mmCIF file of C-alpha atoms in Angstrom:
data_model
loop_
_atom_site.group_PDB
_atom_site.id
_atom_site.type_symbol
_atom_site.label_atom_id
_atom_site.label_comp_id
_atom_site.label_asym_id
_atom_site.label_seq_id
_atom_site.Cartn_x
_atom_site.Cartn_y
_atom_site.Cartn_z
ATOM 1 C CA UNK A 10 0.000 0.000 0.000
ATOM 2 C CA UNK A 11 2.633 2.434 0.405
ATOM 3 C CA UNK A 12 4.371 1.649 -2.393
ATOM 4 C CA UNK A 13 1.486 2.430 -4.103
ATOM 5 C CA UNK A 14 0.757 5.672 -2.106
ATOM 6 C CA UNK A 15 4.526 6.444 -3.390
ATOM 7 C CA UNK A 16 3.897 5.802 -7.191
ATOM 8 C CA UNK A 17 0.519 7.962 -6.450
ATOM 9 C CA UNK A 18 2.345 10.720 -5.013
ATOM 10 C CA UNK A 19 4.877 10.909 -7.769
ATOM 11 C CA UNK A 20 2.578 10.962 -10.675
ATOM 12 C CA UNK A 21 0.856 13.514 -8.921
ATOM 13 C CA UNK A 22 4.032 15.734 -8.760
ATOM 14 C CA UNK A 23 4.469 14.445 -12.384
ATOM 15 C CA UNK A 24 1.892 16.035 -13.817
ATOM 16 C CA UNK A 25 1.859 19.280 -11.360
ATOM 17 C CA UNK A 26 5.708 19.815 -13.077
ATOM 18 C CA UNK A 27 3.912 18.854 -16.599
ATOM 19 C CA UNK A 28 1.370 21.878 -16.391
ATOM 20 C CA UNK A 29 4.105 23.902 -14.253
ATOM 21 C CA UNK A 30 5.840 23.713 -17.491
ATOM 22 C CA UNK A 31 3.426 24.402 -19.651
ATOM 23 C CA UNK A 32 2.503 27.416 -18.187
ATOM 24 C CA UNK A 33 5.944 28.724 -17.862
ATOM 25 C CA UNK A 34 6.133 27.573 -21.997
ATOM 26 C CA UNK A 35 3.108 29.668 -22.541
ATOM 27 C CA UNK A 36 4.235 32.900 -20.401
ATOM 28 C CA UNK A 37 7.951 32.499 -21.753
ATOM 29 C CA UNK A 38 6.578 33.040 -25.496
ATOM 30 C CA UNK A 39 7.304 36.840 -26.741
ATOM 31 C CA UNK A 40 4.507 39.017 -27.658
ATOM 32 C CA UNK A 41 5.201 38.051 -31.372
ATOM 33 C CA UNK A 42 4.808 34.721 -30.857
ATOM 34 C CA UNK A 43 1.997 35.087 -29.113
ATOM 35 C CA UNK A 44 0.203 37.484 -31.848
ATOM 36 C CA UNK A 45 1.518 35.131 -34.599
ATOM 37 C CA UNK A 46 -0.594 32.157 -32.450
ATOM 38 C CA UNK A 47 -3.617 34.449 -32.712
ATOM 39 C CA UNK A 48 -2.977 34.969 -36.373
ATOM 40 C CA UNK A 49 -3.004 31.154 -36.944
ATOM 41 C CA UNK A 50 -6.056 30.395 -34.937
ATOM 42 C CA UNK A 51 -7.989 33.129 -36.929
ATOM 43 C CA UNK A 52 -7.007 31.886 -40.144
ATOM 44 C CA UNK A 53 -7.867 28.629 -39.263
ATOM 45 C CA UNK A 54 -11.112 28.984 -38.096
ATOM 46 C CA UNK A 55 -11.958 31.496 -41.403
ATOM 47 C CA UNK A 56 -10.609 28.392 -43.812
ATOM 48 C CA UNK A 57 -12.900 26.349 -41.927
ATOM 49 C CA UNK A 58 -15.788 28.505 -42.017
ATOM 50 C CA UNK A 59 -15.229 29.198 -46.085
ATOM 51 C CA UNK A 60 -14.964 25.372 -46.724
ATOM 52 C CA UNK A 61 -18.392 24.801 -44.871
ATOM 53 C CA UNK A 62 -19.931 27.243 -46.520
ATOM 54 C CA UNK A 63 -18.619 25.677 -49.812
ATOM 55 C CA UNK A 64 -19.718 22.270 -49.194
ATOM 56 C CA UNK A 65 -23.277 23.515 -48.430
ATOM 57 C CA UNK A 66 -23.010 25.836 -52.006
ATOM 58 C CA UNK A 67 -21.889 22.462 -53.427
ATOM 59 C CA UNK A 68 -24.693 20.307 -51.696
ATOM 60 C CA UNK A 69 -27.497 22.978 -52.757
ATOM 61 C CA UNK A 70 -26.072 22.783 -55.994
ATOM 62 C CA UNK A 71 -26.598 19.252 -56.517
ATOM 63 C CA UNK A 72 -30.047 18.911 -55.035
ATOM 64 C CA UNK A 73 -30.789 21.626 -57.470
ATOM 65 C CA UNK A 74 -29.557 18.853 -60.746
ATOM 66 C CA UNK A 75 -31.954 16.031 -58.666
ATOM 67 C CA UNK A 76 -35.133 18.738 -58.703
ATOM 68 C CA UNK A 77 -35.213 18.539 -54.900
ATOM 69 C CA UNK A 78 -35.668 22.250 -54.115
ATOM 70 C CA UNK A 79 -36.517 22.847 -50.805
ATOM 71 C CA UNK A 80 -33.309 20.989 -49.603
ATOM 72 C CA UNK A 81 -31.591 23.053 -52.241
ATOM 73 C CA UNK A 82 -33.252 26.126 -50.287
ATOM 74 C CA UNK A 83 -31.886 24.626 -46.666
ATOM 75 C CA UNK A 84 -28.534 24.278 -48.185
ATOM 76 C CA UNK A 85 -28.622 27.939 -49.677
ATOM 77 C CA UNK A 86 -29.487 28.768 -46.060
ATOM 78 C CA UNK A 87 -26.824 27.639 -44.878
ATOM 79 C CA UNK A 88 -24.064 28.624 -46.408
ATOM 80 C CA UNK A 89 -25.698 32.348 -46.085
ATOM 81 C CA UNK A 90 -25.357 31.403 -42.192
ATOM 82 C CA UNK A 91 -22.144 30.263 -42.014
ATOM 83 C CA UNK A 92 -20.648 33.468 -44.239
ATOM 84 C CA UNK A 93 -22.856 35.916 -42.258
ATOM 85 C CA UNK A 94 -22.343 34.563 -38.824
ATOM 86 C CA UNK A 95 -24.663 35.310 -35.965
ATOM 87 C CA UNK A 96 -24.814 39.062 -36.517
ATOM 88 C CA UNK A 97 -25.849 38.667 -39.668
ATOM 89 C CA UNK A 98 -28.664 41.082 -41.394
ATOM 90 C CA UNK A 99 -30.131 37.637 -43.282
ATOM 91 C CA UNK A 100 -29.004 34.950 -40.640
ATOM 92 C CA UNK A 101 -31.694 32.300 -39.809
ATOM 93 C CA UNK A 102 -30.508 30.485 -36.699
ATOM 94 C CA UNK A 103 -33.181 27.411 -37.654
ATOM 95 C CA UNK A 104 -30.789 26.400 -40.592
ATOM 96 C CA UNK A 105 -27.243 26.233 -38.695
ATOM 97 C CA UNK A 106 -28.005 24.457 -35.258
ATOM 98 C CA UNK A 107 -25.519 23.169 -33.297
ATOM 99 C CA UNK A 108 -26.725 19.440 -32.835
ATOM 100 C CA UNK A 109 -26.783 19.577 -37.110
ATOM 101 C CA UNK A 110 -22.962 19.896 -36.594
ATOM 102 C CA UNK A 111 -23.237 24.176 -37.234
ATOM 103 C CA UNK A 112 -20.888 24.531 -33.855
ATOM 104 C CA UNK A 113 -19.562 28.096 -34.672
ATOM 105 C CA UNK A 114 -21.809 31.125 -35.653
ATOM 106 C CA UNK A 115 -19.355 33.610 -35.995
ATOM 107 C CA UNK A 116 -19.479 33.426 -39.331
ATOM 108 C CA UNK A 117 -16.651 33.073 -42.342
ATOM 109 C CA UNK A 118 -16.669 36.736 -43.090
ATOM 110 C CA UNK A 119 -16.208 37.911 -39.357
ATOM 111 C CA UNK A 120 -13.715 35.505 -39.217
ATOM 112 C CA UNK A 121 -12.331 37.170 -42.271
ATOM 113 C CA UNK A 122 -12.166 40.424 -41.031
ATOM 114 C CA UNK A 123 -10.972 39.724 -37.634
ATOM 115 C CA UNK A 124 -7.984 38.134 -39.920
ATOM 116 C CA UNK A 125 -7.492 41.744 -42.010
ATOM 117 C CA UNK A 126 -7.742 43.586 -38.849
ATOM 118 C CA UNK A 127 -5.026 41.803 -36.573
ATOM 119 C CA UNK A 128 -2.222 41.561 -39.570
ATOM 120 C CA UNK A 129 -2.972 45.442 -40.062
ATOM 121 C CA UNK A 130 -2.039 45.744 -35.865
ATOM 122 C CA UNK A 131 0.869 43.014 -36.694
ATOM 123 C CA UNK A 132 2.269 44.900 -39.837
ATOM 124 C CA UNK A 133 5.154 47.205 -39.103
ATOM 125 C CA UNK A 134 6.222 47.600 -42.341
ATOM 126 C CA UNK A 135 5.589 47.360 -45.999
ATOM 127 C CA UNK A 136 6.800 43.834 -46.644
ATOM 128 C CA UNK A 137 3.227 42.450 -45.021
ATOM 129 C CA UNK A 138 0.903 44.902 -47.230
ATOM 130 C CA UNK A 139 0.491 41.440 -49.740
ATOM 131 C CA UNK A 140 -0.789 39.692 -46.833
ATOM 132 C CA UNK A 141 -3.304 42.713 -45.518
ATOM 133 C CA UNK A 142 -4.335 42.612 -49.652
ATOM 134 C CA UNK A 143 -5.016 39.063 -49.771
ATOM 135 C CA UNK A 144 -7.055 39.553 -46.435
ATOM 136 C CA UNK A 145 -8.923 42.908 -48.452
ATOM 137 C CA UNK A 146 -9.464 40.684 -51.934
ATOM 138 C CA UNK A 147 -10.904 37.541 -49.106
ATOM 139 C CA UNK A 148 -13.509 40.097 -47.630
ATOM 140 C CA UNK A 149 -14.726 41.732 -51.206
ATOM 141 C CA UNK A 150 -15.387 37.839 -52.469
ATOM 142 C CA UNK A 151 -17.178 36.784 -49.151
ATOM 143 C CA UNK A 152 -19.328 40.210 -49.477
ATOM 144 C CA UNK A 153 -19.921 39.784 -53.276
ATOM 145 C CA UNK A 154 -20.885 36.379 -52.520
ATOM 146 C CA UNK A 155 -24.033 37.086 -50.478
ATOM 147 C CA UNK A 156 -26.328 38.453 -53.782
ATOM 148 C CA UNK A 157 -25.854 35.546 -55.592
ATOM 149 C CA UNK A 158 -26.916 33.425 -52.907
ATOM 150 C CA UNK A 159 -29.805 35.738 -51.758
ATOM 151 C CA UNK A 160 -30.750 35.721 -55.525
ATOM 152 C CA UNK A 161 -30.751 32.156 -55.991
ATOM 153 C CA UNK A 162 -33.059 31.692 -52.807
ATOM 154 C CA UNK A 163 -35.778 34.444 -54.399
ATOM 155 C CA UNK A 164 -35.535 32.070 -57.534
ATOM 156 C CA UNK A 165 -36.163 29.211 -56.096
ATOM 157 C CA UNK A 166 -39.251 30.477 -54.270
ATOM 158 C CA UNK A 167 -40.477 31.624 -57.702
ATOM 159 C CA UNK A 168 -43.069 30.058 -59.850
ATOM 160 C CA UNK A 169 -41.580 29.082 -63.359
ATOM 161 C CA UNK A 170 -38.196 29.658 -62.678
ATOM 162 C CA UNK A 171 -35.415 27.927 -64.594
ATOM 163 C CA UNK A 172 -32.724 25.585 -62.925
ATOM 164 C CA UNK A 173 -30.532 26.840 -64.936
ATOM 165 C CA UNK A 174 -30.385 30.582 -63.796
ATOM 166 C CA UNK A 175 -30.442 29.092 -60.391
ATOM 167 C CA UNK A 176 -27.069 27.168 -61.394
ATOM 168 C CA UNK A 177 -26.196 30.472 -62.706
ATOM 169 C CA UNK A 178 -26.159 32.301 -59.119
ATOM 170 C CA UNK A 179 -24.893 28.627 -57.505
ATOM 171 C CA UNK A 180 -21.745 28.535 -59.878
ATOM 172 C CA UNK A 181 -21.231 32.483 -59.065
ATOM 173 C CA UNK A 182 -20.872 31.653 -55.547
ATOM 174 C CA UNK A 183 -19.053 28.702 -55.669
ATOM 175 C CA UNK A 184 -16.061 30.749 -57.265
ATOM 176 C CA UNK A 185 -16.438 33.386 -55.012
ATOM 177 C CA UNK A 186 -15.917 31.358 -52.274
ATOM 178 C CA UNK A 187 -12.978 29.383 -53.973
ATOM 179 C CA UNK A 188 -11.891 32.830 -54.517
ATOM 180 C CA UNK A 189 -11.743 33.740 -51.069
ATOM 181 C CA UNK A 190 -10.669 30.725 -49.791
ATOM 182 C CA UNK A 191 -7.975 29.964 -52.536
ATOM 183 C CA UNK A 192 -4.713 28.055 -52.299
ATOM 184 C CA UNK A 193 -2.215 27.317 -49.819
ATOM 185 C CA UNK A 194 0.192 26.741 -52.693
ATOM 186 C CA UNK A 195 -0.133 30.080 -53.781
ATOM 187 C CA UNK A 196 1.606 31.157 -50.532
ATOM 188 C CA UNK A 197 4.366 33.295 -52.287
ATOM 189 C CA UNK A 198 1.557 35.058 -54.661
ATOM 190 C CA UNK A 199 -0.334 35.713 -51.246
ATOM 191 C CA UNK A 200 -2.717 38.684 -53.399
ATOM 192 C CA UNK A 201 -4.028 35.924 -55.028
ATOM 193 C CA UNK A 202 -4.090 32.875 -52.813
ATOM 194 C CA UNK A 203 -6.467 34.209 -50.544
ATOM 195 C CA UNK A 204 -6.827 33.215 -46.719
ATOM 196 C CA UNK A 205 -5.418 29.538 -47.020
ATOM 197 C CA UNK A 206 -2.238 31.577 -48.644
ATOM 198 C CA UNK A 207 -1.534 33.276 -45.275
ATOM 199 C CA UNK A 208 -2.343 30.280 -43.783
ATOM 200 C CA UNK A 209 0.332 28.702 -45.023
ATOM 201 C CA UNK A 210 2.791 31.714 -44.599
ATOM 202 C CA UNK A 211 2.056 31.945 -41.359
ATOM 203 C CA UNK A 212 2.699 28.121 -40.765
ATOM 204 C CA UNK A 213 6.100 27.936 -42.361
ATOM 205 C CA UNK A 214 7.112 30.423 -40.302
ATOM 206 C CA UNK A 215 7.113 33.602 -42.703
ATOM 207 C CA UNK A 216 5.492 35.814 -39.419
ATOM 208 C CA UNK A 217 8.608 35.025 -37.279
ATOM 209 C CA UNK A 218 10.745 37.769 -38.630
ATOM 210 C CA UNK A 219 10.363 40.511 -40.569
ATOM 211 C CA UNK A 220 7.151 41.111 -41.432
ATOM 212 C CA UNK A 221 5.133 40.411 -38.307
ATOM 213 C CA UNK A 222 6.734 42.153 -35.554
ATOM 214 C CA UNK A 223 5.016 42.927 -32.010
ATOM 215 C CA UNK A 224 4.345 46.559 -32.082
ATOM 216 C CA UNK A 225 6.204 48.039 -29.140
#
């Protein structure tokens, strides 16, 4: 029994050194590493948000090609969500809950801009201004995306519509959203590549220098 009390003790102080250490890790890290962390997490979570919002774009599109239109309409719904977030002007909570698997409402575009704003505070000089225009060109296709979708949902509650100018406003939105999401292997044309371009920057390790600095 003491032996085991021993072995009990010691794993205890085990892990109380373990998260010791891990808290003295996560206070040692400089403010730039810290802000480059944030930078990371944001991107992340705006990818994520764009690729839902691109499956359900791609989903609507190909209940539209089966002539099931009202899950084409949930679909539509959904990806309007999940750009918007839960400030949105058009957001309909009904079509993103959270036991459907729609865990975060802030939305692709907030997640967007959140992105734009903190490399603007992390920027200290002119060598970043690709990555602040890739953020810019992300936020213009999220917004321009919006119409199309809101469009295609006013067709498809219209009598007589064609599928076909419905797949119009679909395919419109799909490349907007491509657009904004974009390529991580476009990380060195980062005005093009869109937010999975810093992504990747910031992954490699491009922020650890030069062009992210902690603004002292």
């Amino acid at each position: 029994m003491k032996h085991k009390s021993r072995l009990g003790l010691l794993g205890g102080l085990f892990v109380v050194f373990l998260m010791g250490w891990a808290g003295l890790s996560l206070e040692g890290q400089s403010p730039a590493q810290q802000q480059k962390n944030e930078l990371i997490q944001t991107a992340q979570s705006a990818v994520g948000q764009i690729s839902q919002a691109l499956t359900s774009i791609l989903f609507a599109w190909s209940k539209i090609q089966v002539g099931d239109m009202e899950s084409a309409k949930t679909h539509a719904h959904q990806a309007l969500n999940i750009i918007e977030g839960k400030d949105g002007l058009e957001y309909e909570p009904s079509y993103t809950k959270p036991e459907d698997g729609f865990t975060d409402s802030t939305g692709a575009l907030p997640y967007t801009l959140q992105l734009l704003d903190k490399i603007k505070g992390a920027t200290q000089n002119s060598a970043g201004s690709d990555y602040i225009v890739a953020a810019e060109n992300s936020v213009v296709f999220l917004q321009a995306t919006l119409p199309h979708i809101l469009k295609a949902l006013d067709l498809m509650a219209s009598a007589g519509t064609r599928v076909d100018d419905i797949m119009v406003e679909f395919r419109q939105s799909q490349g907007l959203l491509m657009a904004a999401r974009a390529s991580q292997e476009e990380k060195d044309r980062p005005t093009e590549g869109g937010v999975r371009s810093i992504l990747a920057w910031l992954n490699e390790g491009g922020a650890t220098s030069t062009i992210f600095e902690y603004q002292r």
